[in-house]
Amino acid sequence: MIADFVVSPKTEAEVIEILKVCYEHNVPVTTRGAGTGNYGQAMPLAGGCVMHMDKMAAVKQIAPGRVVVEPGCLLKDLDAATKADSGQEIRMFSSTWATATIGGFIAGGSGGVGSCTWGSLRDLGNIIRLRVVTMEAEPRVLEFRGEELARVSHAYGTNGIITEIEIPLAPAYDWVDLFLTTEDFMDAARFAEELGNEDGILIKLATVFEAPIAKDYFQRVAPHVDSGDNLIGLMVAPQSMEGFLTFLDRRPEAKLIYRSDASDWDRTPGLVFEYGWNHTTLRALKFDPSITYLQVRYGFPQHLELIEKMRTSLSPEVLQHLEVLRENGKVMFAGLSLVKFTTEERLDEIVKMHEDAGAMIFNPHRYTLEEGGRQSVDDQQLAFKREADPKGLLNPGKMIAWDDPDWKYAEMYAYPKMQAAE
Amino acid sequence: MIADFVVSPKTEAEVIEILKVCYEHNVPVTTRGAGTGNYGQAMPLAGGCVMHMDKMAAVKQIAPGRVVVEPGCLLKDLDAATKADSGQEIRMFSSTWATATIGGFIAGGSGGVGSCTWGSLRDLGNIIRLRVVTMEAEPRVLEFRGEELARVSHAYGTNGIITEIEIPLAPAYDWVDLFLTTEDFMDAARFAEELGNEDGILIKLATVFEAPIAKDYFQRVAPHVDSGDNLIGLMVAPQSMEGFLTFLDRRPEAKLIYRSDASDWDRTPGLVFEYGWNHTTLRALKFDPSITYLQVRYGFPQHLELIEKMRTSLSPEVLQHLEVLRENGKVMFAGLSLVKFTTEERLDEIVKMHEDAGAMIFNPHRYTLEEGGRQSVDDQQLAFKREADPKGLLNPGKMIAWDDPDWKYAEMYAYPKMQAAE
Ligand SMILES: Cc1cc2nc3c(=O)[nH]c(=O)nc-3n(C[C@H](O)[C@H](O)[C@H](O)COP(=O)(O)OP(=O)(O)OC[C@H]3O[C@@H](n4cnc5c(N)ncnc54)[C@H](O)[C@@H]3O)c2cc1C
Ligand SMILES: Cc1cc2nc3c(=O)[nH]c(=O)nc-3n(C[C@H](O)[C@H](O)[C@H](O)COP(=O)(O)OP(=O)(O)OC[C@H]3O[C@@H](n4cnc5c(N)ncnc54)[C@H](O)[C@@H]3O)c2cc1C
């Protein structure tokens, strides 16, 4: 699973040239942003060419509420440019903000910090336009808007190379990072949900960590908490801090232990969002390599009930890590639960318990489109792949439906290529 | 009900001086912004001094996400100043934006254009700080934040004069004004609610008008609609127009008839929000003086069901006018229903039908705090009035609880002073 050669196009014209040559010689092409895709989406399963996007990183145009950017730009660099230009920033980003690219986020991510306000990347309005090059004898350059965006966003680079991105911007504020603790876990979950429902308080992140995640896995936070403390991590707009403190006063069950604008901690904990989303698992793994995680959807309006149920049945084998997320206008939770791995059978059992209760699971242990994030074949993406990558050379092995059109979610664990790859 | 004299203080020091002198001589003081308060809140019921705030209109400080302003500043002028300074605008405003003051909006309003995103003025975070002068022998200057804001916001100037306001700002965009029609009324209501629930599409207004409101009362819209057309009025951020058009394509039942960024109408209809909120009634009244209105709360999650029920029972005697509003994180509707007035008894009957169904009514035909907006005595405001206006000289007659501590909502129609005033 290593590439035969690596290229770094500097322009769209060079992307076209590379695809043309690879098409002619039947060479697979795997596009790579920063390679943080944690389902292994940018692994060149079939060898061939790895196309690095790092030289296509220009911020091309900034206007009120929108930006046009090349795919290789780091999320962090993009925010710096839009902030310097006009006090703006991207609506949402993966917790890999410091290292990941905007192209990789759009082709491989789903949401993250900011999704408590703006929903997910796939929601209407969170991507304005994508420019895409196809993998054909004569590669075409296409511009997608509206419904067509779904063809290539979150398609893992399997059906076209994104060369330009237009996305909306939100105002950039000096977000205040906060940590709070509660003794009772459900108090923490309710606190986060209720804050998410405060229409006048602007937040960018609301994360809940069951005890003893903070004590055991968060080195810089550990000195300030006990093993029994559940932790809440927040990003609040400075102009909303007065409102937030009033909200907090009404909830004596929550204790504020850290605010970045007035901290007395010896060592700064760093950015709060680098504890959330997939960074929680990353931190836990450093202390306990037997840990894995599940990606759970706790949908409105059963979310709190489902969370309580799963926790009652499974804690501490499964520790709750929750992210406030908006879906269809409602505050609910994404769960990125930490699981102490024992056997495949037990993991399957845990997955089944969630699904039986009504909590949908996105299996993070798989790196294909269908297994990782979607659970079903995306007909639109598949149809577009037929047209845009007729030889199936783009990121081969990542779209099961391409290799096996009859694939069904129920057979997920049975797909032989996947099992071999694990 | 006319003032004995009028003053226009230019500074807080002058406000203090005026209150001091009036206190000494037992002269009632009614504060006045622009006098648009449509419950008659700024009427000097007891004569005395009317204090105009028009000379205290400075925008004092603008920062990312917030502004400090004097109360007499027109909403329109405030927006112009913050937009010019840093591309910002106030989160919400009454549809009287062009004529009303920020002080009058905070002392007498509840929300409006922008409340579909940010909730109501009373929601945590929508006011940061208020500076208030009391009506005592030696007037005090107090600064309120957090819970204390509720003492004076929406208190009709009955317990202190607001001399400085700090509120949050949102980014200013060149909002696209839109009109759409549907044949079926509930299609229009669903359209507005579903748009309100699109997390990635930024809107500032979503209004629904039952047929034939548009044809009968909206002169500039009438040539473009039929009597049977229900109308939807929207303000959408320009960067959200792509997403909006996709949303629209999925709903063939709605027809786009006007967009301000690409209009082919001979005569511009003007600003869409000047058709919404209380402006709807104003426009209807010009054509039919027998019209009055009811302010209804269609709460989540029964909102659509309640609306359908009221409409089935009462249309066309009562025509639905709906405003998308966020409350506790959920999209719901405020109704400002147009009522063809016949008798007081029938109006009472209509009110009762709403209340029996579970749709709360704020009676707009009364101009006291308790009758108009609150339905119950606000103990916090009453307690603060005892302290800040011991002689009861501020805007007398507007806080029933002051004159009659045993007043109950159930006796609303029996309060004799009110009936006399009508
Ligand atoms: C610790 C950690 C935390 C994470 N947190 C989040 C999170 O909060 N939210 C989230 O959504 N994801 C998260 N992820 C997953 C991943 O990091 C993000 O999706 C990230 O934004 C990917 O960016 P990248 O530049 O590293 O992309 P890569 O990993 O390089 O690529 C991702 C996918 O996109 C394809 N691709 C890259 N560029 C292009 C292009 N120009 N055209 C077409 N296809 C392309 C690749 O082929 C690959 O399939 C996390 C991962 C880790 C390891
Ligand atoms: C056509 C129409 C549409 C409207 N639309 C809306 C709407 O969408 N949303 C909404 O909330 N309201 C609405 N209103 C009601 C009203 O216009 C608004 O509340 C408006 O913002 C009031 O501003 P004003 O300057 O006219 O205040 P005024 O009417 O002058 O005063 C309102 C109240 O505040 C008090 N007051 C004024 N200034 C001060 C001060 N500095 N300190 C203390 N008390 C003070 C007055 O005594 C009075 O009781 C509407 C009214 C009309 C006629």
mmCIF file of N, CA and C and ligand atoms in Angstrom, chain B residues 30-38 41-42 53 71 75 93-96 100-101 103-105 107-112 156-157 160-162 277-279 282 395, ligand 2:
data_model
loop_
_atom_site.group_PDB
_atom_site.id
_atom_site.type_symbol
_atom_site.label_atom_id
_atom_site.label_comp_id
_atom_site.label_asym_id
_atom_site.label_seq_id
_atom_site.Cartn_x
_atom_site.Cartn_y
_atom_site.Cartn_z
ATOM 1 N N THR B 30 -42.995 60.839 31.066
ATOM 2 C CA THR B 30 -43.146 59.770 30.084
ATOM 3 C C THR B 30 -42.026 59.905 29.052
ATOM 4 N N THR B 31 -41.217 58.869 28.971
ATOM 5 C CA THR B 31 -40.091 58.907 28.035
ATOM 6 C C THR B 31 -40.572 58.502 26.659
ATOM 7 N N ARG B 32 -40.013 59.142 25.662
ATOM 8 C CA ARG B 32 -40.461 58.889 24.307
ATOM 9 C C ARG B 32 -39.265 58.738 23.372
ATOM 10 N N GLY B 33 -39.270 57.615 22.632
ATOM 11 C CA GLY B 33 -38.269 57.446 21.583
ATOM 12 C C GLY B 33 -38.824 58.103 20.340
ATOM 13 N N ALA B 34 -39.383 57.262 19.461
ATOM 14 C CA ALA B 34 -40.013 57.822 18.276
ATOM 15 C C ALA B 34 -41.535 57.767 18.369
ATOM 16 N N GLY B 35 -42.031 57.158 19.438
ATOM 17 C CA GLY B 35 -43.485 57.104 19.615
ATOM 18 C C GLY B 35 -44.184 56.098 18.724
ATOM 19 N N THR B 36 -43.447 55.109 18.175
ATOM 20 C CA THR B 36 -44.096 54.108 17.326
ATOM 21 C C THR B 36 -44.701 52.972 18.145
ATOM 22 N N GLY B 37 -44.376 52.914 19.420
ATOM 23 C CA GLY B 37 -44.881 51.828 20.270
ATOM 24 C C GLY B 37 -46.363 51.653 20.029
ATOM 25 N N ASN B 38 -46.756 50.562 19.434
ATOM 26 C CA ASN B 38 -48.106 50.470 18.921
ATOM 27 C C ASN B 38 -49.121 50.043 19.960
ATOM 28 N N GLN B 41 -47.639 52.828 24.348
ATOM 29 C CA GLN B 41 -46.851 52.864 25.579
ATOM 30 C C GLN B 41 -46.284 54.237 25.899
ATOM 31 N N ALA B 42 -46.047 55.054 24.872
ATOM 32 C CA ALA B 42 -45.403 56.341 25.135
ATOM 33 C C ALA B 42 -46.422 57.473 25.250
ATOM 34 N N MET B 53 -36.058 61.540 23.556
ATOM 35 C CA MET B 53 -34.668 61.104 23.617
ATOM 36 C C MET B 53 -33.906 61.418 22.327
ATOM 37 N N PRO B 71 -29.787 55.941 23.663
ATOM 38 C CA PRO B 71 -31.117 55.392 23.381
ATOM 39 C C PRO B 71 -31.860 56.049 22.226
ATOM 40 N N LEU B 75 -32.887 53.102 14.759
ATOM 41 C CA LEU B 75 -32.380 51.775 14.395
ATOM 42 C C LEU B 75 -31.641 51.845 13.064
ATOM 43 N N PHE B 93 -34.430 43.808 14.808
ATOM 44 C CA PHE B 93 -35.048 45.124 14.903
ATOM 45 C C PHE B 93 -36.535 45.000 14.621
ATOM 46 N N SER B 94 -37.289 45.974 15.125
ATOM 47 C CA SER B 94 -38.714 46.033 14.827
ATOM 48 C C SER B 94 -38.875 46.483 13.380
ATOM 49 N N SER B 95 -40.013 46.175 12.794
ATOM 50 C CA SER B 95 -40.208 46.540 11.389
ATOM 51 C C SER B 95 -40.306 48.058 11.226
ATOM 52 N N THR B 96 -40.342 48.771 12.346
ATOM 53 C CA THR B 96 -40.290 50.236 12.344
ATOM 54 C C THR B 96 -38.854 50.750 12.290
ATOM 55 N N ALA B 100 -38.049 54.073 14.294
ATOM 56 C CA ALA B 100 -38.001 53.834 15.742
ATOM 57 C C ALA B 100 -36.588 53.990 16.295
ATOM 58 N N THR B 101 -36.502 54.190 17.618
ATOM 59 C CA THR B 101 -35.206 54.332 18.292
ATOM 60 C C THR B 101 -34.803 53.012 18.945
ATOM 61 N N GLY B 103 -33.591 52.783 21.948
ATOM 62 C CA GLY B 103 -34.088 52.827 23.326
ATOM 63 C C GLY B 103 -35.544 52.405 23.405
ATOM 64 N N GLY B 104 -36.354 52.891 22.465
ATOM 65 C CA GLY B 104 -37.766 52.519 22.428
ATOM 66 C C GLY B 104 -37.942 51.051 22.104
ATOM 67 N N PHE B 105 -37.081 50.519 21.235
ATOM 68 C CA PHE B 105 -37.163 49.099 20.891
ATOM 69 C C PHE B 105 -36.867 48.244 22.120
ATOM 70 N N ALA B 107 -36.946 49.233 25.361
ATOM 71 C CA ALA B 107 -37.889 49.473 26.459
ATOM 72 C C ALA B 107 -39.296 49.014 26.100
ATOM 73 N N GLY B 108 -39.623 48.956 24.809
ATOM 74 C CA GLY B 108 -41.004 48.671 24.452
ATOM 75 C C GLY B 108 -41.204 47.535 23.464
ATOM 76 N N GLY B 109 -40.131 47.046 22.859
ATOM 77 C CA GLY B 109 -40.278 46.014 21.832
ATOM 78 C C GLY B 109 -39.970 44.629 22.358
ATOM 79 N N SER B 110 -40.097 43.654 21.501
ATOM 80 C CA SER B 110 -39.838 42.287 21.952
ATOM 81 C C SER B 110 -38.960 41.502 20.975
ATOM 82 N N GLY B 111 -38.917 41.950 19.733
ATOM 83 C CA GLY B 111 -38.132 41.214 18.740
ATOM 84 C C GLY B 111 -38.603 41.637 17.376
ATOM 85 N N GLY B 112 -38.291 40.850 16.364
ATOM 86 C CA GLY B 112 -38.757 41.222 15.042
ATOM 87 C C GLY B 112 -37.883 40.621 13.969
ATOM 88 N N TYR B 156 -41.348 49.413 29.455
ATOM 89 C CA TYR B 156 -42.084 50.599 28.993
ATOM 90 C C TYR B 156 -41.640 51.876 29.690
ATOM 91 N N GLY B 157 -40.403 51.928 30.129
ATOM 92 C CA GLY B 157 -39.937 53.151 30.789
ATOM 93 C C GLY B 157 -40.650 53.449 32.085
ATOM 94 N N GLY B 160 -37.340 53.431 35.187
ATOM 95 C CA GLY B 160 -35.985 53.934 34.998
ATOM 96 C C GLY B 160 -35.813 54.395 33.567
ATOM 97 N N ILE B 161 -34.903 55.347 33.379
ATOM 98 C CA ILE B 161 -34.645 55.861 32.034
ATOM 99 C C ILE B 161 -33.338 55.255 31.532
ATOM 100 N N ILE B 162 -33.405 54.627 30.401
ATOM 101 C CA ILE B 162 -32.208 54.017 29.800
ATOM 102 C C ILE B 162 -31.405 55.111 29.112
ATOM 103 N N TRP B 277 -44.102 41.634 10.313
ATOM 104 C CA TRP B 277 -44.298 42.033 11.700
ATOM 105 C C TRP B 277 -45.493 42.994 11.802
ATOM 106 N N ASN B 278 -45.390 44.067 12.541
ATOM 107 C CA ASN B 278 -46.614 44.872 12.702
ATOM 108 C C ASN B 278 -46.962 45.718 11.486
ATOM 109 N N HIS B 279 -46.099 45.730 10.495
ATOM 110 C CA HIS B 279 -46.411 46.481 9.286
ATOM 111 C C HIS B 279 -47.524 45.835 8.465
ATOM 112 N N LEU B 282 -50.641 47.381 9.674
ATOM 113 C CA LEU B 282 -50.654 48.777 9.237
ATOM 114 C C LEU B 282 -51.125 48.882 7.790
ATOM 115 N N ASN B 395 -43.928 57.163 33.514
ATOM 116 C CA ASN B 395 -44.920 56.604 32.587
ATOM 117 C C ASN B 395 -46.137 56.042 33.330
HETATM 118 C C1 LIG C 2 -46.083 49.448 12.187
HETATM 119 C C2 LIG C 2 -45.425 49.004 13.446
HETATM 120 C C3 LIG C 2 -44.572 47.892 13.421
HETATM 121 C C4 LIG C 2 -43.950 47.438 14.588
HETATM 122 N N1 LIG C 2 -43.153 46.310 14.550
HETATM 123 C C5 LIG C 2 -42.613 45.853 15.710
HETATM 124 C C6 LIG C 2 -41.793 44.708 15.702
HETATM 125 O O1 LIG C 2 -41.535 44.109 14.666
HETATM 126 N N2 LIG C 2 -41.256 44.275 16.870
HETATM 127 C C7 LIG C 2 -41.471 44.948 18.040
HETATM 128 O O2 LIG C 2 -40.930 44.527 19.070
HETATM 129 N N3 LIG C 2 -42.239 46.053 18.076
HETATM 130 C C8 LIG C 2 -42.812 46.515 16.947
HETATM 131 N N4 LIG C 2 -43.580 47.626 16.985
HETATM 132 C C9 LIG C 2 -43.700 48.345 18.257
HETATM 133 C C10 LIG C 2 -42.676 49.531 18.341
HETATM 134 O O3 LIG C 2 -42.613 50.213 17.163
HETATM 135 C C11 LIG C 2 -41.302 49.077 18.611
HETATM 136 O O4 LIG C 2 -41.243 48.509 19.851
HETATM 137 C C12 LIG C 2 -40.310 50.245 18.475
HETATM 138 O O5 LIG C 2 -38.994 49.754 18.416
HETATM 139 C C13 LIG C 2 -40.440 51.284 19.547
HETATM 140 O O6 LIG C 2 -39.504 52.317 19.317
HETATM 141 P P1 LIG C 2 -39.873 53.841 19.544
HETATM 142 O O7 LIG C 2 -38.602 54.616 19.455
HETATM 143 O O8 LIG C 2 -40.940 54.261 18.651
HETATM 144 O O9 LIG C 2 -40.379 53.796 21.067
HETATM 145 P P2 LIG C 2 -41.574 54.572 21.753
HETATM 146 O O10 LIG C 2 -42.869 54.134 21.170
HETATM 147 O O11 LIG C 2 -41.292 56.029 21.788
HETATM 148 O O12 LIG C 2 -41.447 53.993 23.207
HETATM 149 C C14 LIG C 2 -41.748 52.663 23.489
HETATM 150 C C15 LIG C 2 -41.754 52.482 25.025
HETATM 151 O O13 LIG C 2 -40.426 52.575 25.517
HETATM 152 C C16 LIG C 2 -40.325 53.637 26.463
HETATM 153 N N5 LIG C 2 -39.015 54.278 26.242
HETATM 154 C C17 LIG C 2 -38.543 54.853 25.103
HETATM 155 N N6 LIG C 2 -37.284 55.269 25.278
HETATM 156 C C18 LIG C 2 -36.911 54.944 26.539
HETATM 157 C C19 LIG C 2 -35.717 55.109 27.319
HETATM 158 N N7 LIG C 2 -34.635 55.686 26.815
HETATM 159 N N8 LIG C 2 -35.727 54.650 28.602
HETATM 160 C C20 LIG C 2 -36.818 54.046 29.104
HETATM 161 N N9 LIG C 2 -37.962 53.861 28.429
HETATM 162 C C21 LIG C 2 -38.014 54.311 27.158
HETATM 163 C C22 LIG C 2 -41.503 54.539 26.221
HETATM 164 O O14 LIG C 2 -41.893 55.194 27.395
HETATM 165 C C23 LIG C 2 -42.542 53.557 25.763
HETATM 166 O O15 LIG C 2 -43.171 52.951 26.871
HETATM 167 C C24 LIG C 2 -44.190 48.114 15.810
HETATM 168 C C25 LIG C 2 -45.020 49.237 15.827
HETATM 169 C C26 LIG C 2 -45.644 49.686 14.674
HETATM 170 C C27 LIG C 2 -46.537 50.873 14.745
#
